[in-house]
Coordinates of C-alpha atoms and ligand atoms in Angstrom, one line a residue:
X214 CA -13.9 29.5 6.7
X215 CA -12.0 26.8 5.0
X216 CA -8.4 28.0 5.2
X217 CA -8.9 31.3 7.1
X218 CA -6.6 31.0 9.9
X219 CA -7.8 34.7 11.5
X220 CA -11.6 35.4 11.6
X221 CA -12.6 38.8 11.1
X222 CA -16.5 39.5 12.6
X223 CA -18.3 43.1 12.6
X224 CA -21.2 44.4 14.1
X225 CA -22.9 46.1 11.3
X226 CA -21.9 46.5 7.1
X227 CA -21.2 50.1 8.4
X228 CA -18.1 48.9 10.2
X229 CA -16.4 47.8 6.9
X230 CA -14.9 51.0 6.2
X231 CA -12.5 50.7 9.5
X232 CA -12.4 46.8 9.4
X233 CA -10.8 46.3 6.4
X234 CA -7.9 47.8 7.6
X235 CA -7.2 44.2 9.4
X236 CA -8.1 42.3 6.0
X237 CA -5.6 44.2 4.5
X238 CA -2.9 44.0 7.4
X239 CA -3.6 40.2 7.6
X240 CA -3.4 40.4 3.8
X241 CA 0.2 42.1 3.6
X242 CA 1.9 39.0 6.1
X243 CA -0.1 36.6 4.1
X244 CA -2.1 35.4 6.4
X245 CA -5.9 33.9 5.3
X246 CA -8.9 35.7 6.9
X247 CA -12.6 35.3 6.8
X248 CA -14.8 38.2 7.1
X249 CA -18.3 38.3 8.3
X250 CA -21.1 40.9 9.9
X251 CA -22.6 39.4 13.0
X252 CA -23.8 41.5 15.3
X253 CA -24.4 40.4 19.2
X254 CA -28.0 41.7 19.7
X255 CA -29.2 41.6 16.1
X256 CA -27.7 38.2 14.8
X257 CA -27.0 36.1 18.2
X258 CA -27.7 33.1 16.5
X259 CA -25.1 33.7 14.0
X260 CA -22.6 34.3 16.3
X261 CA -23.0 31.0 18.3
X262 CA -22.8 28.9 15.1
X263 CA -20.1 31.3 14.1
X264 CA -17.9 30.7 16.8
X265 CA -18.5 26.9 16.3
X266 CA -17.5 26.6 12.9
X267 CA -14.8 29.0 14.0
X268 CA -13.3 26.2 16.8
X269 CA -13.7 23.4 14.1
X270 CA -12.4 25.1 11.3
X271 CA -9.0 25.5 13.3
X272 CA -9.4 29.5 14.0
X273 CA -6.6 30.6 15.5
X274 CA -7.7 34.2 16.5
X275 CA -10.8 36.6 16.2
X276 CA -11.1 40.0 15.6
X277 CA -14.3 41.6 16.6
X278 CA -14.9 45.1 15.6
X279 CA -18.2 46.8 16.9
X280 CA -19.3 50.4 17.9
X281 CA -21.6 52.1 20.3
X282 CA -22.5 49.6 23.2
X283 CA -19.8 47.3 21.7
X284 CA -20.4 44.0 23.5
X285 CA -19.3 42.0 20.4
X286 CA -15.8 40.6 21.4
X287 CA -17.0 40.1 25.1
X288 CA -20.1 37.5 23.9
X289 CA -17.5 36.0 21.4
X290 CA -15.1 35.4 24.0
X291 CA -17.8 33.8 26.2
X292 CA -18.1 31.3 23.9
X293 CA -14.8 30.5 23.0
X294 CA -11.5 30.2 24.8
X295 CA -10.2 31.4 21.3
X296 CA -8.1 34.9 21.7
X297 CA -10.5 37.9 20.8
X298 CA -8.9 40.6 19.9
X299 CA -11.7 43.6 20.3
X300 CA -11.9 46.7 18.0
X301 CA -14.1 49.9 18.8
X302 CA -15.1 52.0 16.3
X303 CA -16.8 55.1 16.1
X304 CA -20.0 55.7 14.9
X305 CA -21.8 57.0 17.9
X306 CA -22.4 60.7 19.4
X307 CA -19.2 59.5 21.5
X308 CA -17.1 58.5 19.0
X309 CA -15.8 55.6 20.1
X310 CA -15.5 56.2 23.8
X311 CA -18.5 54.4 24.5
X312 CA -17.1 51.1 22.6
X313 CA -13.3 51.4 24.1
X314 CA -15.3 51.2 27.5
X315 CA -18.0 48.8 26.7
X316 CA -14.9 46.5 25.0
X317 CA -11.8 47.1 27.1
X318 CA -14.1 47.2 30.5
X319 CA -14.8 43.5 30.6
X320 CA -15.3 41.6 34.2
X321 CA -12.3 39.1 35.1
X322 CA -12.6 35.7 34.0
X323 CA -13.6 36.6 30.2
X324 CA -10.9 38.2 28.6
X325 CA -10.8 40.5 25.2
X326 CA -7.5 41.6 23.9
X327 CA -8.7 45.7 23.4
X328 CA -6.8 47.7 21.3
X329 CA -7.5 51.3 19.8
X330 CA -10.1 53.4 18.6
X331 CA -11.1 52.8 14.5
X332 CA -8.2 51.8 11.9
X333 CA -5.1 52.2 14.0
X334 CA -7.0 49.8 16.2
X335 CA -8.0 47.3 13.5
X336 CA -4.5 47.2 12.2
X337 CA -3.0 46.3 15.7
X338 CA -5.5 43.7 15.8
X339 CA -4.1 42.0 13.0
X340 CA -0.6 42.5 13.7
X341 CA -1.1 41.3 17.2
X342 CA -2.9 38.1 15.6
X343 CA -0.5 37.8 13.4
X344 CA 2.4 37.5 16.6
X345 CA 0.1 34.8 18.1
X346 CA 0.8 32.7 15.0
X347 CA 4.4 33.6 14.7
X348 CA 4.8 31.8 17.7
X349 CA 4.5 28.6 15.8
X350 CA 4.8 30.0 12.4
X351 CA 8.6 30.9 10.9
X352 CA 7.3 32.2 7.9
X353 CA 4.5 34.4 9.1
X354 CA 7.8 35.6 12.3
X355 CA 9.6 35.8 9.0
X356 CA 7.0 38.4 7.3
X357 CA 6.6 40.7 10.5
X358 CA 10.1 41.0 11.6
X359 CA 10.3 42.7 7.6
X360 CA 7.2 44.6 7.9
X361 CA 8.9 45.7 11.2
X362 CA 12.1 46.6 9.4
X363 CA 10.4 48.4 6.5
X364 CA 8.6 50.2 8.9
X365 CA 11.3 51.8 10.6
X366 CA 12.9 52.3 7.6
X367 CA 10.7 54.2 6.1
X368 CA 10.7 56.9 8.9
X369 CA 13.3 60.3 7.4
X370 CA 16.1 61.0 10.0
X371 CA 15.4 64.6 9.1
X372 CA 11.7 66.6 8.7
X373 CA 11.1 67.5 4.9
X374 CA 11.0 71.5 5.0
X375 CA 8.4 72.8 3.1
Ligands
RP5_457 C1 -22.9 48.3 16.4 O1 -23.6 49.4 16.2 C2 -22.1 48.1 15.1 O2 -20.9 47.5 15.3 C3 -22.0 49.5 14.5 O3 -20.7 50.0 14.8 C4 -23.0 50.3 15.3 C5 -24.0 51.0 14.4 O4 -24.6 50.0 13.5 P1 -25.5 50.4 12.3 O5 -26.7 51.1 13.0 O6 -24.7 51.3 11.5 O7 -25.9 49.1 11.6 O8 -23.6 47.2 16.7

């Protein structure tokens, strides 16, 4: 976690396939990141050192990306006073319904930032991250004001006609 300055945590390896899309959004502003599987019920140990090492190792946001009963942001944030930015992903009968719920559904006084449903979701995450640390960062402002720009500009005024 040495010079990550965004964690990235998952419930399960099959999570990867939808999580790296904040890797590689984190990636593209050049931001560090550190990625690890630690899931709430099957790991809990690992997440408590997690989020330790995560405070001490100057973490400056968390992503936490889980399906079904996705209660993986929620525990993190318990822990930490840390932003958690919470992902649901699909991967359950209710594709993803039951994880925006379980994530975005949290009681007051523990908040999780909840954004949406698989790799749109994951990406926000990042960017959103990524605007926490532009508040103190010029460069990293810098980068997503011309990821903003090349955004737009890559939208045609007119449809292509096939
Ligand atoms: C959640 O259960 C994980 O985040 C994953 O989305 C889902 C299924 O996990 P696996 O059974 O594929 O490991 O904890």
């Amino acid at each position: 976690m040495a010079d990550a300055r965004v964690a990235i945590i998952m419930g399960s390896q099959s999570d990867w396939g939808v999580m790296r899309s904040a890797e590689e959004a984190l990636e593209g502003l050049g931001i560090t990141s550190d990625v690890r599987i630690i899931s709430a019920h099957r790991t809990p140990e690992r997440l408590t050192t997690f989020v330790r090492e995560a405070e001490e190792g100057g973490i400056e946001a968390i992503i936490a990306g889980a399906g079904c009963a996705a209660h993986l942001a929620g525990v993190t944030a318990a822990h930490t006073v840390l932003p958690v930015l919470g992902v649901p992903l699909e991967g359950s009968a209710l594709q993803g319904l039951d994880a925006l719920l379980a994530t975005v559904q949290m009681p007051g006084g523990i908040p999780v930032a909840t954004f949406a449903i698989g790799k749109a979701g994951a990406k926000n995450a990042a960017l959103f991250a990524a605007a926490i640390i532009a508040r103190s960062d010029e460069t990293v402002r810098e980068k997503l004001v011309k990821f903003r720009e090349a955004q737009s500009a890559a939208v045609p005024h007119t449809p292509k006609r096939d």
